[in-house]
C-alpha cells in the first residue's frame, strides 16, 4: 500500500488516485533565464524517480511541468544580454533539455510554456474578477484579494498578516490591502507585453500554474509538486486562486501536495540569487551524470541534502560497488527477469521501502543487499547470479540508475581519473542523435553547441552525406 506525506495534512496518507489506475501530476518547472543548477536537478530527479515508481506500481501517469518563459528575472537578464526575452528563453529551454536529459530525467508528457497560454491565463483572471476575488488597480495591475479567502494559509500555516513585507509596503498605495498579490502586471516602457482587458501587460507568476494545471489536468489533480521553497507563497497563492475561481474546496483541488527538500551549499539553499550554485554542466565536467543522479537521491526526498565533494565521491563509490557486482555476468535483463520468480523477496522489500513515502535511501540499501547476494552467487551459483543481476538492474532502473553496461561504466570511471572524457557512450550517442535532429531542423546554433561540447571532452564527429554522424575519441 503506497503512503505519501501530504504537505497539506502534514501526515503520511494512503494514496488513492482520483481515477482508478491513472494519476494526474503537476510540478512547477523552471524559470528559464539561465542554465539549470544542481538544486533544480535535485527537485526534478526526485519527481522523475517518483514518476518511474508510480509507473512501476501500475499507474498510467499524466505528468505536466510548466516552463516559466516570461517574468521579471527573464526581462532583466535579456536586457543585460541585449537580446529579446523570447530569444533568451528559447536558448535556455534548449540548454535545460541538454542538462536534464543527461541526468536521465524522463521528459514530462506536457511542458506548457506560459507565453503559449496567455489567453487562458487572462480568462482565469477574468473569472477571479467576476467572482470578486480580484480587482484592478488605478495603474492597470490586477491584484488578488487575500481577504476574500477564508482559509488562506491552509498549506503553509502562514497567517494573512504575515505576508506583509517591505516589498508590499512600497506598493501600499495602489493595493487595497498590502498582502494582496499580483495576477496581471502592467508593462513598463520597453517591456514585452500582451493585450488584455486591463491594458498591456504580462501574467504574474502564481496565476500561470493555476491556469495551466487547470487547462491540462482539470480542476481536480492527484499530485501537485515542487521544491519546499514554493510552499509559500507560490503554492498557497495557487490554492487561493484555483479554489476561488472554481468554487471548490482545498482538497478537491489537489489530493496530495509533495515538496522536495532543498539542495544546500554552506547551509543555505543553492540558488542563483545567493550566488552559491553549481550548474549541472559544471558538475558533469567533474563527475559522471549517473553519480550525480545517485547523489541527488541519497537523502530522503523531503530532507535537505548538503552539496559536498565528499558526498558526491561517496555516491561514486556506491555506484561503483553496484556496477562491480553486475560486472562479468552474462545475463539477459528481460529473459532472466520473467523466467525466474526467486527474487520476489527483494522486489517486495524494495517496494515496501518505496511505498513508505518513497524512501530512496532505504531502497538503495535493498540494492546493496542484492549486490551482496549477487557477489556470493557469482562464485557458487551462476543461474542465481543471472537472475539476481537482472532483478538488481530492473529495480535500480526504477531509481534511474544502473542503466549502463557495467563494462563501460567501470572503464568510464577510469577515464574520468585520466580526465579524458566526461560522458558515457550512451549519453554521447544521445547527444549525437539530438545534434542530427537539430541539423535536420536547421537549428545550426544548437547543433554547433553540441559539437563544441563533445569536442571539449575529446569526441571527434564526422558528418556523413546521408545525414548520419560517426564519432571517435580524439
Ligand atoms: N536548491 C534547490 N534545491 C532543490 N530544489 C530547488 C532548488 N532551487 C530551486 N529548486 C526547485 O527547482 C524548481 C524550479 O525553480 P525556479 O526556476 O523557480 O528556481 P529558483 O528557486 O528561482 O532558483 P534560482 O533563484 O536559483 O534560479 C522549483 O520546484 C524549485 O523549488
Ligand atoms: Zn507553480
Short mmCIF file of C-alpha atoms and ligand atoms in Angstrom, two decimals:
data_model
loop_
_atom_site.label_atom_id
_atom_site.label_comp_id
_atom_site.label_asym_id
_atom_site.label_seq_id
_atom_site.Cartn_x
_atom_site.Cartn_y
_atom_site.Cartn_z
CA UNK A 1 0.00 0.00 0.00
CA UNK A 2 1.53 3.30 -1.12
CA UNK A 3 1.77 6.03 1.51
CA UNK A 4 2.79 9.59 0.69
CA UNK A 5 3.45 12.51 3.01
CA UNK A 6 0.97 15.24 2.17
CA UNK A 7 2.18 18.78 2.94
CA UNK A 8 -1.44 19.87 3.27
CA UNK A 9 -2.39 17.47 6.07
CA UNK A 10 1.21 17.18 7.37
CA UNK A 11 0.99 13.41 7.57
CA UNK A 12 1.62 10.26 5.58
CA UNK A 13 -1.58 9.15 3.90
CA UNK A 14 -2.60 6.08 1.95
CA UNK A 15 -2.53 7.19 -1.66
CA UNK A 16 -5.64 6.66 -3.76
CA UNK A 17 -5.89 8.08 -7.24
CA UNK A 18 -8.94 10.05 -8.32
CA UNK A 19 -9.49 7.75 -11.29
CA UNK A 20 -8.62 4.09 -10.90
CA UNK A 21 -5.20 3.31 -12.40
CA UNK A 22 -4.47 6.89 -13.52
CA UNK A 23 -2.57 9.74 -11.94
CA UNK A 24 -2.56 13.40 -12.90
CA UNK A 25 0.50 15.22 -11.63
CA UNK A 26 1.64 18.82 -11.95
CA UNK A 27 5.12 20.02 -10.99
CA UNK A 28 6.28 23.63 -11.07
CA UNK A 29 9.02 23.97 -13.65
CA UNK A 30 11.96 26.21 -14.31
CA UNK A 31 12.13 29.93 -14.87
CA UNK A 32 14.32 29.87 -17.94
CA UNK A 33 16.72 32.80 -17.60
CA UNK A 34 19.98 30.93 -17.04
CA UNK A 35 21.48 27.43 -17.01
CA UNK A 36 19.96 24.92 -14.58
CA UNK A 37 21.85 24.37 -11.36
CA UNK A 38 22.14 21.31 -9.19
CA UNK A 39 19.32 22.49 -6.91
CA UNK A 40 16.87 22.39 -9.83
CA UNK A 41 18.28 18.98 -10.73
CA UNK A 42 17.53 17.64 -7.26
CA UNK A 43 13.84 18.50 -7.46
CA UNK A 44 13.44 17.15 -10.98
CA UNK A 45 15.41 13.95 -10.35
CA UNK A 46 13.18 13.31 -7.32
CA UNK A 47 9.96 13.78 -9.27
CA UNK A 48 11.34 11.71 -12.13
CA UNK A 49 12.00 8.88 -9.69
CA UNK A 50 8.57 9.21 -8.10
CA UNK A 51 7.04 9.06 -11.56
CA UNK A 52 9.08 5.99 -12.51
CA UNK A 53 7.92 4.27 -9.32
CA UNK A 54 4.26 5.16 -9.87
CA UNK A 55 4.51 3.61 -13.33
CA UNK A 56 6.16 0.50 -11.88
CA UNK A 57 3.31 0.40 -9.36
CA UNK A 58 0.95 0.11 -12.32
CA UNK A 59 -0.37 3.63 -12.76
CA UNK A 60 -0.75 5.43 -16.04
CA UNK A 61 0.69 8.83 -15.39
CA UNK A 62 -0.10 12.18 -16.99
CA UNK A 63 2.74 14.50 -16.00
CA UNK A 64 2.69 18.24 -16.66
CA UNK A 65 5.61 20.55 -15.85
CA UNK A 66 5.31 24.17 -16.91
CA UNK A 67 8.04 26.41 -18.24
CA UNK A 68 8.08 30.00 -16.97
CA UNK A 69 9.34 31.83 -20.03
CA UNK A 70 8.30 35.35 -19.06
CA UNK A 71 8.93 37.07 -15.74
CA UNK A 72 10.98 39.86 -14.16
CA UNK A 73 14.21 37.84 -13.96
CA UNK A 74 13.95 36.89 -17.64
CA UNK A 75 13.29 40.51 -18.64
CA UNK A 76 16.25 41.80 -16.61
CA UNK A 77 18.63 39.16 -17.95
CA UNK A 78 17.51 39.72 -21.55
CA UNK A 79 18.20 43.46 -21.19
CA UNK A 80 21.61 42.69 -19.72
CA UNK A 81 22.42 40.30 -22.58
CA UNK A 82 20.98 42.66 -25.19
CA UNK A 83 18.62 40.00 -26.56
CA UNK A 84 14.85 39.56 -26.61
CA UNK A 85 13.11 37.64 -23.80
CA UNK A 86 11.89 35.14 -26.43
CA UNK A 87 15.39 34.51 -27.65
CA UNK A 88 16.82 34.13 -24.15
CA UNK A 89 14.01 31.82 -23.03
CA UNK A 90 14.22 29.55 -26.07
CA UNK A 91 18.00 29.31 -25.73
CA UNK A 92 17.66 28.36 -22.08
CA UNK A 93 14.95 25.80 -22.82
CA UNK A 94 17.33 24.01 -25.19
CA UNK A 95 20.05 24.12 -22.55
CA UNK A 96 17.62 22.81 -19.95
CA UNK A 97 16.89 19.76 -22.11
CA UNK A 98 20.58 19.02 -22.57
CA UNK A 99 21.12 19.19 -18.81
CA UNK A 100 18.05 17.30 -17.62
CA UNK A 101 18.33 14.61 -20.30
CA UNK A 102 21.88 13.87 -19.29
CA UNK A 103 20.73 13.12 -15.74
CA UNK A 104 18.36 10.51 -17.17
CA UNK A 105 15.30 12.59 -16.26
CA UNK A 106 12.43 11.48 -18.47
CA UNK A 107 10.53 14.28 -20.12
CA UNK A 108 7.01 15.08 -18.86
CA UNK A 109 4.01 14.37 -21.08
CA UNK A 110 3.39 18.11 -21.43
CA UNK A 111 5.66 21.11 -20.88
CA UNK A 112 3.48 24.13 -21.50
CA UNK A 113 5.19 27.48 -21.83
CA UNK A 114 3.49 30.45 -20.21
CA UNK A 115 3.72 32.62 -23.34
CA UNK A 116 1.76 29.98 -25.30
CA UNK A 117 -1.13 30.20 -22.83
CA UNK A 118 -1.65 33.89 -22.18
CA UNK A 119 -5.26 33.79 -23.33
CA UNK A 120 -6.29 31.10 -20.89
CA UNK A 121 -4.45 32.93 -18.11
CA UNK A 122 -6.37 36.11 -18.96
CA UNK A 123 -9.64 34.15 -18.84
CA UNK A 124 -8.71 32.74 -15.46
CA UNK A 125 -8.03 36.24 -14.10
CA UNK A 126 -11.30 37.45 -15.58
CA UNK A 127 -13.12 34.71 -13.67
CA UNK A 128 -11.49 35.80 -10.41
CA UNK A 129 -12.55 39.40 -11.02
CA UNK A 130 -16.13 38.33 -11.82
CA UNK A 131 -16.24 36.36 -8.60
CA UNK A 132 -14.95 39.32 -6.58
CA UNK A 133 -11.66 37.73 -5.63
CA UNK A 134 -9.58 40.14 -7.70
CA UNK A 135 -9.61 43.83 -8.58
CA UNK A 136 -7.94 46.21 -11.00
CA UNK A 137 -5.75 48.98 -9.58
CA UNK A 138 -5.59 52.50 -10.91
CA UNK A 139 -2.31 51.70 -12.70
CA UNK A 140 -3.75 48.69 -14.55
CA UNK A 141 -2.41 45.86 -12.37
CA UNK A 142 -4.81 43.12 -11.35
CA UNK A 143 -4.48 42.04 -7.73
CA UNK A 144 -5.79 39.00 -5.91
CA UNK A 145 -7.62 39.95 -2.74
CA UNK A 146 -6.42 37.70 0.06
CA UNK A 147 -9.14 38.91 2.44
CA UNK A 148 -11.73 37.16 0.27
CA UNK A 149 -10.24 33.72 1.08
CA UNK A 150 -11.41 32.45 4.44
CA UNK A 151 -8.74 29.76 4.80
CA UNK A 152 -5.69 31.49 3.33
CA UNK A 153 -2.59 29.86 4.81
CA UNK A 154 -4.05 26.35 4.88
CA UNK A 155 -0.97 24.78 3.24
CA UNK A 156 1.86 26.82 4.72
CA UNK A 157 0.24 27.83 8.04
CA UNK A 158 1.08 31.44 7.24
CA UNK A 159 -1.29 33.95 8.78
CA UNK A 160 -2.68 36.53 6.37
CA UNK A 161 -0.83 39.44 8.01
CA UNK A 162 2.49 37.56 7.93
CA UNK A 163 2.66 38.11 4.20
CA UNK A 164 3.11 41.82 4.79
CA UNK A 165 6.70 42.54 3.74
CA UNK A 166 8.80 45.56 2.96
CA UNK A 167 8.18 44.99 -0.73
CA UNK A 168 4.45 45.15 -0.13
CA UNK A 169 4.72 48.35 1.88
CA UNK A 170 6.12 50.09 -1.18
CA UNK A 171 3.04 49.12 -3.17
CA UNK A 172 0.59 50.02 -0.41
CA UNK A 173 -0.82 53.00 -2.21
CA UNK A 174 -2.28 51.06 -5.10
CA UNK A 175 -3.28 47.83 -3.37
CA UNK A 176 -6.44 47.60 -1.32
CA UNK A 177 -4.53 45.50 1.14
CA UNK A 178 -0.73 45.23 1.38
CA UNK A 179 -0.89 41.43 1.45
CA UNK A 180 -2.63 41.15 -1.94
CA UNK A 181 -0.56 39.66 -4.75
CA UNK A 182 -0.38 40.42 -8.43
CA UNK A 183 -2.22 38.45 -11.13
CA UNK A 184 -1.54 40.75 -14.07
CA UNK A 185 1.32 43.23 -14.27
CA UNK A 186 1.21 46.37 -16.35
CA UNK A 187 4.13 46.51 -18.78
CA UNK A 188 6.66 49.25 -18.25
CA UNK A 189 8.00 51.03 -21.29
CA UNK A 190 10.17 48.70 -23.40
CA UNK A 191 8.96 45.52 -21.65
CA UNK A 192 7.29 42.70 -23.61
CA UNK A 193 3.51 42.74 -23.28
CA UNK A 194 0.24 41.08 -24.25
CA UNK A 195 -3.04 42.91 -24.76
CA UNK A 196 -5.59 42.28 -22.00
CA UNK A 197 -8.87 43.84 -20.86
CA UNK A 198 -6.75 45.74 -18.31
CA UNK A 199 -4.19 47.06 -20.75
CA UNK A 200 -0.80 45.91 -21.96
CA UNK A 201 0.98 43.62 -19.55
CA UNK A 202 2.02 40.10 -18.56
CA UNK A 203 0.83 37.48 -16.07
CA UNK A 204 2.12 37.32 -12.50
CA UNK A 205 3.96 34.15 -11.53
CA UNK A 206 1.36 32.36 -9.35
CA UNK A 207 -1.53 32.57 -11.78
CA UNK A 208 0.29 30.67 -14.54
CA UNK A 209 0.27 27.42 -12.55
CA UNK A 210 -3.41 27.66 -11.59
CA UNK A 211 -4.43 28.36 -15.18
CA UNK A 212 -2.10 25.85 -16.86
CA UNK A 213 -2.73 22.98 -14.45
CA UNK A 214 -6.48 23.52 -14.93
CA UNK A 215 -6.17 23.58 -18.71
CA UNK A 216 -4.10 20.39 -18.90
CA UNK A 217 -5.33 18.35 -15.94
CA UNK A 218 -8.73 19.77 -14.98
CA UNK A 219 -9.99 21.12 -11.65
CA UNK A 220 -9.03 18.14 -9.54
CA UNK A 221 -5.42 16.87 -9.56
CA UNK A 222 -3.91 13.84 -7.82
CA UNK A 223 -0.47 15.25 -7.06
CA UNK A 224 0.98 18.74 -7.15
CA UNK A 225 4.69 19.12 -6.51
CA UNK A 226 7.64 21.42 -6.33
CA UNK A 227 10.52 22.37 -4.07
CA UNK A 228 9.76 23.17 -0.42
CA UNK A 229 10.67 26.80 -1.15
CA UNK A 230 7.45 27.00 -3.17
CA UNK A 231 5.06 26.12 -0.31
CA UNK A 232 4.80 29.80 0.49
CA UNK A 233 3.82 31.99 -1.20
CA UNK A 234 3.61 30.22 -4.57
CA UNK A 235 1.52 27.18 -3.72
CA UNK A 236 -0.50 28.96 -1.07
CA UNK A 237 -1.47 31.53 -3.68
CA UNK A 238 -2.21 28.84 -6.23
CA UNK A 239 -4.65 27.24 -3.80
CA UNK A 240 -6.31 30.61 -3.23
CA UNK A 241 -6.66 31.27 -6.97
CA UNK A 242 -7.85 27.82 -8.02
CA UNK A 243 -10.32 27.23 -5.20
CA UNK A 244 -11.81 30.71 -5.59
CA UNK A 245 -12.06 30.58 -9.38
CA UNK A 246 -13.82 27.22 -9.37
CA UNK A 247 -15.71 27.38 -6.09
CA UNK A 248 -14.07 24.21 -4.85
CA UNK A 249 -12.60 23.18 -1.54
CA UNK A 250 -8.85 22.82 -0.96
CA UNK A 251 -8.99 19.03 -1.07
CA UNK A 252 -11.00 18.94 -4.25
CA UNK A 253 -8.24 20.93 -5.95
CA UNK A 254 -5.19 18.76 -5.15
CA UNK A 255 -5.26 15.46 -3.28
CA UNK A 256 -1.57 15.23 -2.37
CA UNK A 257 1.00 18.03 -2.15
CA UNK A 258 4.58 16.77 -2.43
CA UNK A 259 7.53 19.06 -1.63
CA UNK A 260 11.20 18.28 -2.02
CA UNK A 261 13.93 19.31 0.42
CA UNK A 262 16.46 21.84 -0.78
CA UNK A 263 19.93 21.11 -2.02
CA UNK A 264 22.10 23.29 0.18
CA UNK A 265 25.58 24.69 -0.04
CA UNK A 266 27.17 26.25 3.05
CA UNK A 267 23.88 25.61 4.88
CA UNK A 268 21.82 27.74 2.51
CA UNK A 269 19.55 26.86 -0.37
CA UNK A 270 21.62 26.56 -3.51
CA UNK A 271 20.31 29.38 -5.68
CA UNK A 272 21.22 31.92 -8.27
CA UNK A 273 20.26 34.85 -6.10
CA UNK A 274 22.68 33.78 -3.33
CA UNK A 275 25.32 33.05 -5.94
CA UNK A 276 26.16 29.76 -4.22
CA UNK A 277 25.29 27.44 -7.09
CA UNK A 278 26.95 24.97 -9.42
CA UNK A 279 25.41 24.44 -12.82
CA UNK A 280 24.70 20.87 -13.88
CA UNK A 281 27.13 21.50 -16.71
CA UNK A 282 29.98 22.42 -14.39
CA UNK A 283 29.41 19.39 -12.21
CA UNK A 284 29.35 16.84 -15.01
CA UNK A 285 32.76 18.02 -16.12
CA UNK A 286 33.94 16.63 -12.79
CA UNK A 287 31.64 13.69 -12.09
CA UNK A 288 29.67 11.42 -14.37
CA UNK A 289 25.93 12.18 -14.63
CA UNK A 290 24.87 8.87 -13.08
CA UNK A 291 26.93 9.60 -9.96
CA UNK A 292 25.22 12.97 -9.70
CA UNK A 293 21.82 11.35 -10.00
CA UNK A 294 22.76 8.79 -7.34
CA UNK A 295 23.94 11.60 -5.05
CA UNK A 296 20.75 13.63 -5.54
CA UNK A 297 18.65 10.70 -4.32
CA UNK A 298 20.91 9.82 -1.42
CA UNK A 299 18.92 11.61 1.29
CA UNK A 300 15.20 11.38 1.99
CA UNK A 301 13.45 13.48 -0.64
CA UNK A 302 11.81 15.75 1.96
CA UNK A 303 15.04 16.44 3.80
CA UNK A 304 17.69 18.95 2.74
CA UNK A 305 20.73 17.50 1.02
CA UNK A 306 24.14 19.06 1.56
CA UNK A 307 26.30 19.56 -1.50
CA UNK A 308 29.89 18.50 -0.88
CA UNK A 309 32.60 16.83 -2.94
CA UNK A 310 32.84 14.16 -0.28
CA UNK A 311 29.16 13.30 -0.54
CA UNK A 312 29.45 13.03 -4.31
CA UNK A 313 32.57 10.90 -4.05
CA UNK A 314 30.69 8.57 -1.70
CA UNK A 315 27.91 8.34 -4.27
CA UNK A 316 30.50 7.40 -6.89
CA UNK A 317 31.88 4.65 -4.66
CA UNK A 318 28.40 3.26 -4.00
CA UNK A 319 27.56 3.19 -7.67
CA UNK A 320 30.87 1.56 -8.47
CA UNK A 321 30.11 -1.12 -5.89
CA UNK A 322 26.77 -1.89 -7.57
CA UNK A 323 28.28 -1.93 -11.06
CA UNK A 324 31.10 -4.16 -9.88
CA UNK A 325 28.54 -6.68 -8.64
CA UNK A 326 26.91 -6.72 -12.08
CA UNK A 327 30.23 -6.93 -13.86
CA UNK A 328 31.23 -10.19 -15.52
CA UNK A 329 27.76 -11.77 -15.63
CA UNK A 330 26.39 -12.63 -19.00
CA UNK A 331 22.68 -12.11 -18.41
CA UNK A 332 19.72 -11.05 -20.45
CA UNK A 333 17.84 -8.44 -18.41
CA UNK A 334 14.48 -9.29 -19.99
CA UNK A 335 14.60 -13.09 -20.17
CA UNK A 336 16.05 -13.60 -16.71
CA UNK A 337 13.57 -11.21 -15.22
CA UNK A 338 10.49 -13.04 -16.33
CA UNK A 339 11.83 -16.58 -16.19
CA UNK A 340 12.55 -16.54 -12.54
CA UNK A 341 10.49 -15.66 -9.53
CA UNK A 342 13.10 -16.31 -6.89
CA UNK A 343 13.83 -12.65 -6.29
CA UNK A 344 10.32 -11.83 -5.12
CA UNK A 345 11.73 -11.32 -1.65
CA UNK A 346 13.93 -8.43 -2.80
CA UNK A 347 11.24 -6.92 -5.01
CA UNK A 348 8.78 -6.85 -2.17
CA UNK A 349 11.34 -5.34 0.22
CA UNK A 350 12.19 -2.68 -2.35
CA UNK A 351 8.51 -1.93 -2.91
CA UNK A 352 7.92 -1.67 0.84
CA UNK A 353 10.63 0.96 1.14
CA UNK A 354 9.29 2.93 -1.80
CA UNK A 355 5.69 2.55 -0.62
CA UNK A 356 6.74 4.20 2.61
CA UNK A 357 6.76 7.75 1.22
CA UNK A 358 9.39 6.96 -1.43
CA UNK A 359 12.24 6.20 0.92
CA UNK A 360 15.06 6.31 -1.64
CA UNK A 361 17.97 5.78 0.80
CA UNK A 362 16.33 2.62 2.14
CA UNK A 363 15.52 1.49 -1.38
CA UNK A 364 19.24 1.88 -2.13
CA UNK A 365 20.00 -0.36 0.84
CA UNK A 366 17.98 -3.17 -0.78
CA UNK A 367 20.09 -2.82 -3.92
CA UNK A 368 23.17 -3.30 -1.74
CA UNK A 369 21.66 -6.43 -0.17
CA UNK A 370 21.10 -7.73 -3.68
CA UNK A 371 24.64 -6.84 -4.73
CA UNK A 372 25.93 -8.74 -1.72
CA UNK A 373 23.86 -11.82 -2.61
CA UNK A 374 25.00 -11.45 -6.20
CA UNK A 375 28.68 -11.37 -5.28
CA UNK A 376 28.22 -14.68 -3.44
CA UNK A 377 26.14 -16.24 -6.22
CA UNK A 378 28.77 -15.28 -8.80
CA UNK A 379 31.10 -17.82 -7.18
CA UNK A 380 28.61 -20.52 -6.26
CA UNK A 381 25.53 -20.43 -8.46
CA UNK A 382 25.61 -18.90 -11.93
CA UNK A 383 21.92 -19.34 -12.64
CA UNK A 384 21.00 -17.48 -9.45
CA UNK A 385 23.62 -14.82 -10.25
CA UNK A 386 21.97 -14.11 -13.60
CA UNK A 387 18.56 -13.82 -12.02
CA UNK A 388 19.85 -11.55 -9.27
CA UNK A 389 21.67 -9.37 -11.77
CA UNK A 390 18.55 -8.93 -13.90
CA UNK A 391 16.45 -8.04 -10.87
CA UNK A 392 19.07 -5.68 -9.49
CA UNK A 393 19.17 -3.84 -12.79
CA UNK A 394 15.39 -3.79 -13.01
CA UNK A 395 14.88 -2.28 -9.54
CA UNK A 396 17.78 0.16 -9.95
CA UNK A 397 16.28 1.37 -13.21
CA UNK A 398 13.22 2.47 -11.25
CA UNK A 399 15.57 4.84 -9.46
CA UNK A 400 17.01 5.81 -12.84
CA UNK A 401 20.43 4.23 -12.18
CA UNK A 402 22.46 1.20 -13.38
CA UNK A 403 21.31 1.80 -16.95
CA UNK A 404 24.78 1.39 -18.45
CA UNK A 405 26.81 -1.61 -19.38
CA UNK A 406 28.99 -2.30 -16.28
CA UNK A 407 31.98 -2.74 -18.56
CA UNK A 408 31.55 0.75 -19.97
CA UNK A 409 30.72 2.32 -16.62
CA UNK A 410 33.70 0.87 -14.82
CA UNK A 411 36.01 1.68 -17.72
CA UNK A 412 34.48 5.10 -17.94
CA UNK A 413 35.28 6.00 -14.37
CA UNK A 414 38.89 5.14 -15.06
CA UNK A 415 38.76 7.64 -17.91
CA UNK A 416 37.41 10.29 -15.54
CA UNK A 417 40.51 9.86 -13.44
CA UNK A 418 42.60 10.45 -16.52
CA UNK A 419 40.41 13.40 -17.44
CA UNK A 420 39.93 12.06 -20.93
CA UNK A 421 36.17 12.15 -21.22
CA UNK A 422 33.23 13.03 -19.10
CA UNK A 423 30.24 11.38 -20.76
CA UNK A 424 29.10 7.80 -21.10
CA UNK A 425 28.90 6.21 -24.51
CA UNK A 426 25.14 6.10 -24.16
CA UNK A 427 24.97 9.83 -23.48
CA UNK A 428 27.39 10.63 -26.29
CA UNK A 429 25.10 8.75 -28.66
CA UNK A 430 22.11 10.63 -27.27
CA UNK A 431 23.79 13.99 -27.86
CA UNK A 432 24.75 12.96 -31.38
CA UNK A 433 21.17 11.96 -32.04
CA UNK A 434 19.96 15.36 -30.74
CA UNK A 435 22.50 17.05 -32.98
CA UNK A 436 21.34 15.07 -36.02
CA UNK A 437 17.79 16.22 -35.32
CA UNK A 438 18.93 19.80 -34.84
CA UNK A 439 20.70 19.64 -38.22
CA UNK A 440 17.60 18.20 -39.84
CA UNK A 441 15.58 21.12 -38.44
CA UNK A 442 18.28 23.61 -39.48
CA UNK A 443 18.86 24.59 -35.84
CA UNK A 444 22.51 25.36 -36.55
CA UNK A 445 23.22 27.11 -33.27
CA UNK A 446 22.12 24.10 -31.24
CA UNK A 447 23.97 21.68 -33.49
CA UNK A 448 27.18 23.74 -33.17
CA UNK A 449 26.80 23.90 -29.43
CA UNK A 450 26.53 20.11 -29.14
CA UNK A 451 29.55 19.64 -31.38
CA UNK A 452 31.54 22.15 -29.31
CA UNK A 453 30.61 20.38 -26.10
CA UNK A 454 31.64 17.00 -27.47
CA UNK A 455 34.90 18.42 -28.81
CA UNK A 456 35.67 19.81 -25.37
CA UNK A 457 35.55 16.33 -23.91
CA UNK A 458 37.62 14.81 -26.68
CA UNK A 459 35.00 13.44 -29.06
CA UNK A 460 35.52 13.95 -32.79
CA UNK A 461 32.46 13.99 -35.04
CA UNK A 462 32.35 13.24 -38.73
CA UNK A 463 29.16 14.14 -40.63
CA UNK A 464 28.29 11.75 -43.44
CA UNK A 465 26.43 12.88 -46.62
CA UNK A 466 23.50 10.67 -45.54
CA UNK A 467 22.92 12.99 -42.55
CA UNK A 468 24.33 10.42 -40.12
CA UNK A 469 27.26 11.26 -37.89
CA UNK A 470 30.02 8.94 -36.77
CA UNK A 471 32.26 9.64 -33.80
CA UNK A 472 35.52 8.60 -32.21
CA UNK A 473 37.69 9.58 -29.27
CA UNK A 474 40.38 12.09 -30.08
N1 LIG B 1 18.43 24.48 -4.14
C1 LIG B 1 17.36 23.83 -4.57
N2 LIG B 1 17.11 22.57 -4.13
C2 LIG B 1 16.02 21.89 -4.58
N3 LIG B 1 15.13 22.39 -5.44
C3 LIG B 1 15.32 23.64 -5.90
C4 LIG B 1 16.45 24.43 -5.50
N4 LIG B 1 16.38 25.63 -6.14
C5 LIG B 1 15.26 25.59 -6.91
N5 LIG B 1 14.62 24.41 -6.76
C6 LIG B 1 13.38 23.98 -7.39
O1 LIG B 1 13.51 24.00 -8.79
C7 LIG B 1 12.25 24.30 -9.41
C8 LIG B 1 12.40 25.43 -10.41
O2 LIG B 1 12.73 26.58 -9.69
P1 LIG B 1 12.88 28.06 -10.23
O3 LIG B 1 13.22 28.11 -11.67
O4 LIG B 1 11.72 28.84 -9.74
O5 LIG B 1 14.24 28.42 -9.45
P2 LIG B 1 14.53 29.41 -8.29
O6 LIG B 1 14.03 28.89 -6.98
O7 LIG B 1 14.07 30.75 -8.73
O8 LIG B 1 16.08 29.28 -8.27
P3 LIG B 1 17.14 30.35 -8.67
O9 LIG B 1 16.81 31.62 -7.90
O10 LIG B 1 18.40 29.75 -8.22
O11 LIG B 1 17.03 30.49 -10.17
C9 LIG B 1 11.29 24.63 -8.25
O12 LIG B 1 10.48 23.49 -7.98
C10 LIG B 1 12.22 24.93 -7.09
O13 LIG B 1 11.62 24.63 -5.86
ZN1 LIG B 2 3.95 26.72 -9.95
#
